[in-house]
Amino acid sequence: LPLPPPHFVVFYNGEEECPEREILRLSDAYQIKEEEPEADLSVLVLNINPGKNQRLLETCQTLSDYSEYADRVRTYAKVMDLRSAVERAVKECIEEGILKDFLRKNRAEAIEMSIFEYDEEMHMRQVREEGLEEGLTLGWKEAEERINKLYDKLLEQNRGEDLKRAVKDTAYRRELFKEFGL
């Protein structure tokens, strides 16, 4: 049975920097890299944020309108609570003919979905930031413990001059870490 070739496209409108056009491959996430993976998936990611992929947005009015709507929600959410930001964006867009028919017909659902999606995006960003902060805290703690062990060993061996130098000289401190197997 002949099948048409599938094409996978994601329209990106998140806040993090993203190129206008990017191809992501499932195989890039594989733990073991293979030259020719037996199963793979390529996804074309198109950035539809303002100022990106202008030609595409000029060609597809609905996509352009959605981009404008999402940008307004994001902009307003910086200065007011999320529900108010979404409701203001919906009201303005209807008045200005942006996704007008869709938003009129599906107003309540569009508001709830926008709040859910924006909250999820914010939640994921917070999770990443918390993970980074936790990692940095653990890293500093481990570094302090390692340095303290080095300094203790130098003091035990009455190597005061080495200790003084290690405090100021990072390269020398690294040599001492190797010497003591730290």
JSON list of C-alpha atoms in Angstrom, two decimals:
[
{"chain": "A", "resi": 1, "resn": "LEU", "atom": "CA", "xyz": [0.00, 0.00, 0.00]},
{"chain": "A", "resi": 2, "resn": "PRO", "atom": "CA", "xyz": [1.76, 3.20, -1.10]},
{"chain": "A", "resi": 3, "resn": "LEU", "atom": "CA", "xyz": [1.79, 5.95, 1.49]},
{"chain": "A", "resi": 4, "resn": "PRO", "atom": "CA", "xyz": [2.52, 9.64, 1.08]},
{"chain": "A", "resi": 5, "resn": "PRO", "atom": "CA", "xyz": [5.72, 10.65, 2.88]},
{"chain": "A", "resi": 6, "resn": "PRO", "atom": "CA", "xyz": [5.02, 12.16, 6.31]},
{"chain": "A", "resi": 7, "resn": "HIS", "atom": "CA", "xyz": [6.28, 15.60, 7.23]},
{"chain": "A", "resi": 8, "resn": "PHE", "atom": "CA", "xyz": [6.47, 16.79, 10.83]},
{"chain": "A", "resi": 9, "resn": "VAL", "atom": "CA", "xyz": [6.42, 20.51, 11.59]},
{"chain": "A", "resi": 10, "resn": "VAL", "atom": "CA", "xyz": [6.46, 22.33, 14.90]},
{"chain": "A", "resi": 11, "resn": "PHE", "atom": "CA", "xyz": [5.64, 26.03, 15.11]},
{"chain": "A", "resi": 12, "resn": "TYR", "atom": "CA", "xyz": [7.73, 27.49, 17.92]},
{"chain": "A", "resi": 13, "resn": "ASN", "atom": "CA", "xyz": [6.57, 30.59, 19.76]},
{"chain": "A", "resi": 14, "resn": "GLY", "atom": "CA", "xyz": [8.35, 30.20, 23.10]},
{"chain": "A", "resi": 15, "resn": "GLU", "atom": "CA", "xyz": [10.42, 32.83, 24.84]},
{"chain": "A", "resi": 16, "resn": "GLU", "atom": "CA", "xyz": [13.85, 31.22, 24.55]},
{"chain": "A", "resi": 17, "resn": "GLU", "atom": "CA", "xyz": [16.04, 32.14, 21.59]},
{"chain": "A", "resi": 18, "resn": "CYS", "atom": "CA", "xyz": [15.47, 29.84, 18.65]},
{"chain": "A", "resi": 19, "resn": "PRO", "atom": "CA", "xyz": [16.61, 30.05, 15.02]},
{"chain": "A", "resi": 20, "resn": "GLU", "atom": "CA", "xyz": [14.01, 30.80, 12.34]},
{"chain": "A", "resi": 21, "resn": "ARG", "atom": "CA", "xyz": [14.30, 27.27, 10.98]},
{"chain": "A", "resi": 22, "resn": "GLU", "atom": "CA", "xyz": [15.82, 24.19, 12.60]},
{"chain": "A", "resi": 23, "resn": "ILE", "atom": "CA", "xyz": [15.64, 20.44, 12.06]},
{"chain": "A", "resi": 24, "resn": "LEU", "atom": "CA", "xyz": [15.55, 18.32, 15.20]},
{"chain": "A", "resi": 25, "resn": "ARG", "atom": "CA", "xyz": [16.23, 14.60, 15.04]},
{"chain": "A", "resi": 26, "resn": "LEU", "atom": "CA", "xyz": [15.10, 12.04, 17.56]},
{"chain": "A", "resi": 27, "resn": "SER", "atom": "CA", "xyz": [18.41, 10.22, 17.12]},
{"chain": "A", "resi": 28, "resn": "ASP", "atom": "CA", "xyz": [20.25, 13.27, 18.55]},
{"chain": "A", "resi": 29, "resn": "ALA", "atom": "CA", "xyz": [18.81, 12.29, 21.94]},
{"chain": "A", "resi": 30, "resn": "TYR", "atom": "CA", "xyz": [19.88, 8.63, 21.75]},
{"chain": "A", "resi": 31, "resn": "GLN", "atom": "CA", "xyz": [22.27, 7.59, 24.52]},
{"chain": "A", "resi": 32, "resn": "ILE", "atom": "CA", "xyz": [24.40, 5.66, 22.05]},
{"chain": "A", "resi": 33, "resn": "LYS", "atom": "CA", "xyz": [25.13, 7.52, 18.83]},
{"chain": "A", "resi": 34, "resn": "GLU", "atom": "CA", "xyz": [24.87, 5.45, 15.67]},
{"chain": "A", "resi": 35, "resn": "GLU", "atom": "CA", "xyz": [26.01, 6.49, 12.22]},
{"chain": "A", "resi": 36, "resn": "GLU", "atom": "CA", "xyz": [22.79, 5.19, 10.67]},
{"chain": "A", "resi": 37, "resn": "PRO", "atom": "CA", "xyz": [20.09, 4.70, 13.34]},
{"chain": "A", "resi": 38, "resn": "GLU", "atom": "CA", "xyz": [17.45, 2.14, 12.43]},
{"chain": "A", "resi": 39, "resn": "ALA", "atom": "CA", "xyz": [14.66, 4.36, 13.69]},
{"chain": "A", "resi": 40, "resn": "ASP", "atom": "CA", "xyz": [14.71, 8.12, 13.47]},
{"chain": "A", "resi": 41, "resn": "LEU", "atom": "CA", "xyz": [12.36, 11.06, 13.14]},
{"chain": "A", "resi": 42, "resn": "SER", "atom": "CA", "xyz": [13.11, 14.51, 11.78]},
{"chain": "A", "resi": 43, "resn": "VAL", "atom": "CA", "xyz": [10.99, 17.47, 12.78]},
{"chain": "A", "resi": 44, "resn": "LEU", "atom": "CA", "xyz": [11.13, 20.87, 11.13]},
{"chain": "A", "resi": 45, "resn": "VAL", "atom": "CA", "xyz": [10.86, 23.63, 13.75]},
{"chain": "A", "resi": 46, "resn": "LEU", "atom": "CA", "xyz": [9.73, 27.01, 12.46]},
{"chain": "A", "resi": 47, "resn": "ASN", "atom": "CA", "xyz": [9.99, 30.01, 14.78]},
{"chain": "A", "resi": 48, "resn": "ILE", "atom": "CA", "xyz": [6.84, 32.12, 14.48]},
{"chain": "A", "resi": 49, "resn": "ASN", "atom": "CA", "xyz": [7.74, 34.78, 17.02]},
{"chain": "A", "resi": 50, "resn": "PRO", "atom": "CA", "xyz": [7.56, 38.41, 15.85]},
{"chain": "A", "resi": 51, "resn": "GLY", "atom": "CA", "xyz": [10.39, 39.24, 13.47]},
{"chain": "A", "resi": 52, "resn": "LYS", "atom": "CA", "xyz": [10.97, 35.60, 12.52]},
{"chain": "A", "resi": 53, "resn": "ASN", "atom": "CA", "xyz": [9.84, 33.80, 9.33]},
{"chain": "A", "resi": 54, "resn": "GLN", "atom": "CA", "xyz": [8.10, 36.91, 7.99]},
{"chain": "A", "resi": 55, "resn": "ARG", "atom": "CA", "xyz": [7.49, 35.37, 4.58]},
{"chain": "A", "resi": 56, "resn": "LEU", "atom": "CA", "xyz": [5.71, 32.38, 6.15]},
{"chain": "A", "resi": 57, "resn": "LEU", "atom": "CA", "xyz": [3.59, 34.64, 8.36]},
{"chain": "A", "resi": 58, "resn": "GLU", "atom": "CA", "xyz": [2.67, 36.83, 5.39]},
{"chain": "A", "resi": 59, "resn": "THR", "atom": "CA", "xyz": [1.57, 33.70, 3.51]},
{"chain": "A", "resi": 60, "resn": "CYS", "atom": "CA", "xyz": [-0.55, 32.22, 6.32]},
{"chain": "A", "resi": 61, "resn": "GLN", "atom": "CA", "xyz": [-2.83, 34.77, 7.99]},
{"chain": "A", "resi": 62, "resn": "THR", "atom": "CA", "xyz": [-4.04, 32.38, 10.70]},
{"chain": "A", "resi": 63, "resn": "LEU", "atom": "CA", "xyz": [-0.47, 31.58, 11.78]},
{"chain": "A", "resi": 64, "resn": "SER", "atom": "CA", "xyz": [0.39, 35.28, 11.72]},
{"chain": "A", "resi": 65, "resn": "ASP", "atom": "CA", "xyz": [-2.67, 36.07, 13.84]},
{"chain": "A", "resi": 66, "resn": "TYR", "atom": "CA", "xyz": [-1.80, 33.35, 16.34]},
{"chain": "A", "resi": 67, "resn": "SER", "atom": "CA", "xyz": [1.74, 34.69, 16.60]},
{"chain": "A", "resi": 68, "resn": "GLU", "atom": "CA", "xyz": [0.38, 38.18, 17.30]},
{"chain": "A", "resi": 69, "resn": "TYR", "atom": "CA", "xyz": [-2.09, 36.86, 19.88]},
{"chain": "A", "resi": 70, "resn": "ALA", "atom": "CA", "xyz": [0.58, 34.82, 21.72]},
{"chain": "A", "resi": 71, "resn": "ASP", "atom": "CA", "xyz": [2.97, 37.78, 21.73]},
{"chain": "A", "resi": 72, "resn": "ARG", "atom": "CA", "xyz": [0.31, 40.02, 23.26]},
{"chain": "A", "resi": 73, "resn": "VAL", "atom": "CA", "xyz": [-0.46, 37.52, 26.00]},
{"chain": "A", "resi": 74, "resn": "ARG", "atom": "CA", "xyz": [3.24, 37.24, 26.81]},
{"chain": "A", "resi": 75, "resn": "THR", "atom": "CA", "xyz": [3.73, 41.04, 26.79]},
{"chain": "A", "resi": 76, "resn": "TYR", "atom": "CA", "xyz": [0.70, 41.74, 29.00]},
{"chain": "A", "resi": 77, "resn": "ALA", "atom": "CA", "xyz": [1.57, 38.91, 31.41]},
{"chain": "A", "resi": 78, "resn": "LYS", "atom": "CA", "xyz": [4.73, 40.81, 32.31]},
{"chain": "A", "resi": 79, "resn": "VAL", "atom": "CA", "xyz": [2.72, 43.67, 33.80]},
{"chain": "A", "resi": 80, "resn": "MET", "atom": "CA", "xyz": [-0.54, 42.07, 35.00]},
{"chain": "A", "resi": 81, "resn": "ASP", "atom": "CA", "xyz": [-1.87, 38.75, 36.27]},
{"chain": "A", "resi": 82, "resn": "LEU", "atom": "CA", "xyz": [-2.10, 36.03, 33.64]},
{"chain": "A", "resi": 83, "resn": "ARG", "atom": "CA", "xyz": [-5.90, 35.80, 33.42]},
{"chain": "A", "resi": 84, "resn": "SER", "atom": "CA", "xyz": [-6.20, 39.56, 32.91]},
{"chain": "A", "resi": 85, "resn": "ALA", "atom": "CA", "xyz": [-3.43, 39.46, 30.30]},
{"chain": "A", "resi": 86, "resn": "VAL", "atom": "CA", "xyz": [-5.16, 36.69, 28.33]},
{"chain": "A", "resi": 87, "resn": "GLU", "atom": "CA", "xyz": [-8.58, 38.36, 28.55]},
{"chain": "A", "resi": 88, "resn": "ARG", "atom": "CA", "xyz": [-7.11, 41.68, 27.38]},
{"chain": "A", "resi": 89, "resn": "ALA", "atom": "CA", "xyz": [-5.33, 40.00, 24.45]},
{"chain": "A", "resi": 90, "resn": "VAL", "atom": "CA", "xyz": [-8.53, 38.17, 23.44]},
{"chain": "A", "resi": 91, "resn": "LYS", "atom": "CA", "xyz": [-10.62, 41.36, 23.63]},
{"chain": "A", "resi": 92, "resn": "GLU", "atom": "CA", "xyz": [-8.12, 43.40, 21.61]},
{"chain": "A", "resi": 93, "resn": "CYS", "atom": "CA", "xyz": [-7.65, 40.69, 19.01]},
{"chain": "A", "resi": 94, "resn": "ILE", "atom": "CA", "xyz": [-11.39, 40.35, 18.44]},
{"chain": "A", "resi": 95, "resn": "GLU", "atom": "CA", "xyz": [-11.69, 44.15, 18.12]},
{"chain": "A", "resi": 96, "resn": "GLU", "atom": "CA", "xyz": [-8.79, 44.27, 15.65]},
{"chain": "A", "resi": 97, "resn": "GLY", "atom": "CA", "xyz": [-9.88, 41.26, 13.57]},
{"chain": "A", "resi": 98, "resn": "ILE", "atom": "CA", "xyz": [-7.05, 39.00, 14.76]},
{"chain": "A", "resi": 99, "resn": "LEU", "atom": "CA", "xyz": [-8.38, 35.42, 15.03]},
{"chain": "A", "resi": 100, "resn": "LYS", "atom": "CA", "xyz": [-11.73, 37.20, 15.35]},
{"chain": "A", "resi": 101, "resn": "ASP", "atom": "CA", "xyz": [-14.09, 34.38, 14.34]},
{"chain": "A", "resi": 102, "resn": "PHE", "atom": "CA", "xyz": [-12.21, 31.71, 16.27]},
{"chain": "A", "resi": 103, "resn": "LEU", "atom": "CA", "xyz": [-11.92, 33.78, 19.45]},
{"chain": "A", "resi": 104, "resn": "ARG", "atom": "CA", "xyz": [-15.58, 34.85, 19.34]},
{"chain": "A", "resi": 105, "resn": "LYS", "atom": "CA", "xyz": [-16.76, 31.26, 18.88]},
{"chain": "A", "resi": 106, "resn": "ASN", "atom": "CA", "xyz": [-14.29, 29.69, 21.37]},
{"chain": "A", "resi": 107, "resn": "ARG", "atom": "CA", "xyz": [-13.57, 32.56, 23.75]},
{"chain": "A", "resi": 108, "resn": "ALA", "atom": "CA", "xyz": [-13.83, 30.68, 27.07]},
{"chain": "A", "resi": 109, "resn": "GLU", "atom": "CA", "xyz": [-11.89, 27.65, 25.82]},
{"chain": "A", "resi": 110, "resn": "ALA", "atom": "CA", "xyz": [-9.20, 29.85, 24.23]},
{"chain": "A", "resi": 111, "resn": "ILE", "atom": "CA", "xyz": [-8.75, 31.77, 27.49]},
{"chain": "A", "resi": 112, "resn": "GLU", "atom": "CA", "xyz": [-8.46, 28.59, 29.58]},
{"chain": "A", "resi": 113, "resn": "MET", "atom": "CA", "xyz": [-6.07, 26.93, 27.09]},
{"chain": "A", "resi": 114, "resn": "SER", "atom": "CA", "xyz": [-3.87, 30.03, 26.92]},
{"chain": "A", "resi": 115, "resn": "ILE", "atom": "CA", "xyz": [-3.63, 30.19, 30.70]},
{"chain": "A", "resi": 116, "resn": "PHE", "atom": "CA", "xyz": [-2.81, 26.47, 30.89]},
{"chain": "A", "resi": 117, "resn": "GLU", "atom": "CA", "xyz": [-0.16, 26.63, 28.13]},
{"chain": "A", "resi": 118, "resn": "TYR", "atom": "CA", "xyz": [1.46, 29.77, 29.49]},
{"chain": "A", "resi": 119, "resn": "ASP", "atom": "CA", "xyz": [1.52, 28.34, 33.02]},
{"chain": "A", "resi": 120, "resn": "GLU", "atom": "CA", "xyz": [3.07, 25.12, 31.70]},
{"chain": "A", "resi": 121, "resn": "GLU", "atom": "CA", "xyz": [5.79, 27.05, 29.83]},
{"chain": "A", "resi": 122, "resn": "MET", "atom": "CA", "xyz": [6.49, 29.14, 32.94]},
{"chain": "A", "resi": 123, "resn": "HIS", "atom": "CA", "xyz": [6.49, 26.01, 35.11]},
{"chain": "A", "resi": 124, "resn": "MET", "atom": "CA", "xyz": [9.03, 24.26, 32.87]},
{"chain": "A", "resi": 125, "resn": "ARG", "atom": "CA", "xyz": [11.29, 27.35, 32.90]},
{"chain": "A", "resi": 126, "resn": "GLN", "atom": "CA", "xyz": [11.10, 27.45, 36.71]},
{"chain": "A", "resi": 127, "resn": "VAL", "atom": "CA", "xyz": [11.93, 23.73, 36.92]},
{"chain": "A", "resi": 128, "resn": "ARG", "atom": "CA", "xyz": [15.02, 24.28, 34.73]},
{"chain": "A", "resi": 129, "resn": "GLU", "atom": "CA", "xyz": [16.10, 27.31, 36.79]},
{"chain": "A", "resi": 130, "resn": "GLU", "atom": "CA", "xyz": [15.61, 25.44, 40.07]},
{"chain": "A", "resi": 131, "resn": "GLY", "atom": "CA", "xyz": [17.61, 22.49, 38.72]},
{"chain": "A", "resi": 132, "resn": "LEU", "atom": "CA", "xyz": [20.42, 24.80, 37.68]},
{"chain": "A", "resi": 133, "resn": "GLU", "atom": "CA", "xyz": [20.41, 26.51, 41.07]},
{"chain": "A", "resi": 134, "resn": "GLU", "atom": "CA", "xyz": [20.44, 23.16, 42.87]},
{"chain": "A", "resi": 135, "resn": "GLY", "atom": "CA", "xyz": [23.31, 21.96, 40.67]},
{"chain": "A", "resi": 136, "resn": "LEU", "atom": "CA", "xyz": [25.33, 25.09, 41.38]},
{"chain": "A", "resi": 137, "resn": "THR", "atom": "CA", "xyz": [24.73, 24.76, 45.11]},
{"chain": "A", "resi": 138, "resn": "LEU", "atom": "CA", "xyz": [25.85, 21.13, 45.10]},
{"chain": "A", "resi": 139, "resn": "GLY", "atom": "CA", "xyz": [28.87, 22.03, 42.97]},
{"chain": "A", "resi": 140, "resn": "TRP", "atom": "CA", "xyz": [29.96, 24.76, 45.35]},
{"chain": "A", "resi": 141, "resn": "LYS", "atom": "CA", "xyz": [29.49, 22.45, 48.34]},
{"chain": "A", "resi": 142, "resn": "GLU", "atom": "CA", "xyz": [31.60, 19.72, 46.72]},
{"chain": "A", "resi": 143, "resn": "ALA", "atom": "CA", "xyz": [34.28, 22.24, 45.73]},
{"chain": "A", "resi": 144, "resn": "GLU", "atom": "CA", "xyz": [34.45, 23.61, 49.28]},
{"chain": "A", "resi": 145, "resn": "GLU", "atom": "CA", "xyz": [34.77, 20.10, 50.72]},
{"chain": "A", "resi": 146, "resn": "ARG", "atom": "CA", "xyz": [37.50, 19.23, 48.24]},
{"chain": "A", "resi": 147, "resn": "ILE", "atom": "CA", "xyz": [39.46, 22.42, 48.96]},
{"chain": "A", "resi": 148, "resn": "ASN", "atom": "CA", "xyz": [39.09, 21.93, 52.71]},
{"chain": "A", "resi": 149, "resn": "LYS", "atom": "CA", "xyz": [40.45, 18.36, 52.41]},
{"chain": "A", "resi": 150, "resn": "LEU", "atom": "CA", "xyz": [43.44, 19.68, 50.47]},
{"chain": "A", "resi": 151, "resn": "TYR", "atom": "CA", "xyz": [44.14, 22.40, 53.03]},
{"chain": "A", "resi": 152, "resn": "ASP", "atom": "CA", "xyz": [43.81, 19.88, 55.89]},
{"chain": "A", "resi": 153, "resn": "LYS", "atom": "CA", "xyz": [46.35, 17.56, 54.24]},
{"chain": "A", "resi": 154, "resn": "LEU", "atom": "CA", "xyz": [48.77, 20.46, 53.67]},
{"chain": "A", "resi": 155, "resn": "LEU", "atom": "CA", "xyz": [48.44, 21.54, 57.32]},
{"chain": "A", "resi": 156, "resn": "GLU", "atom": "CA", "xyz": [48.91, 17.93, 58.54]},
{"chain": "A", "resi": 157, "resn": "GLN", "atom": "CA", "xyz": [52.20, 17.78, 56.61]},
{"chain": "A", "resi": 158, "resn": "ASN", "atom": "CA", "xyz": [53.33, 21.24, 57.80]},
{"chain": "A", "resi": 159, "resn": "ARG", "atom": "CA", "xyz": [53.34, 22.56, 54.24]},
{"chain": "A", "resi": 160, "resn": "GLY", "atom": "CA", "xyz": [52.37, 26.15, 55.11]},
{"chain": "A", "resi": 161, "resn": "GLU", "atom": "CA", "xyz": [54.12, 27.69, 52.10]},
{"chain": "A", "resi": 162, "resn": "ASP", "atom": "CA", "xyz": [52.28, 25.33, 49.75]},
{"chain": "A", "resi": 163, "resn": "LEU", "atom": "CA", "xyz": [49.02, 26.26, 51.48]},
{"chain": "A", "resi": 164, "resn": "LYS", "atom": "CA", "xyz": [49.68, 29.99, 51.03]},
{"chain": "A", "resi": 165, "resn": "ARG", "atom": "CA", "xyz": [50.47, 29.46, 47.36]},
{"chain": "A", "resi": 166, "resn": "ALA", "atom": "CA", "xyz": [47.45, 27.17, 46.79]},
{"chain": "A", "resi": 167, "resn": "VAL", "atom": "CA", "xyz": [45.11, 29.85, 48.14]},
{"chain": "A", "resi": 168, "resn": "LYS", "atom": "CA", "xyz": [46.21, 32.30, 45.43]},
{"chain": "A", "resi": 169, "resn": "ASP", "atom": "CA", "xyz": [47.37, 30.08, 42.54]},
{"chain": "A", "resi": 170, "resn": "THR", "atom": "CA", "xyz": [44.62, 28.01, 40.88]},
{"chain": "A", "resi": 171, "resn": "ALA", "atom": "CA", "xyz": [47.02, 26.06, 38.64]},
{"chain": "A", "resi": 172, "resn": "TYR", "atom": "CA", "xyz": [49.20, 25.12, 41.61]},
{"chain": "A", "resi": 173, "resn": "ARG", "atom": "CA", "xyz": [46.11, 24.11, 43.59]},
{"chain": "A", "resi": 174, "resn": "ARG", "atom": "CA", "xyz": [45.15, 21.75, 40.72]},
{"chain": "A", "resi": 175, "resn": "GLU", "atom": "CA", "xyz": [48.62, 20.18, 40.87]},
{"chain": "A", "resi": 176, "resn": "LEU", "atom": "CA", "xyz": [48.13, 19.61, 44.60]},
{"chain": "A", "resi": 177, "resn": "PHE", "atom": "CA", "xyz": [44.71, 18.03, 44.02]},
{"chain": "A", "resi": 178, "resn": "LYS", "atom": "CA", "xyz": [46.42, 15.53, 41.69]},
{"chain": "A", "resi": 179, "resn": "GLU", "atom": "CA", "xyz": [49.24, 14.95, 44.16]},
{"chain": "A", "resi": 180, "resn": "PHE", "atom": "CA", "xyz": [46.81, 14.05, 46.94]},
{"chain": "A", "resi": 181, "resn": "GLY", "atom": "CA", "xyz": [44.35, 12.23, 44.67]},
{"chain": "A", "resi": 182, "resn": "LEU", "atom": "CA", "xyz": [41.54, 14.66, 45.37]}
]
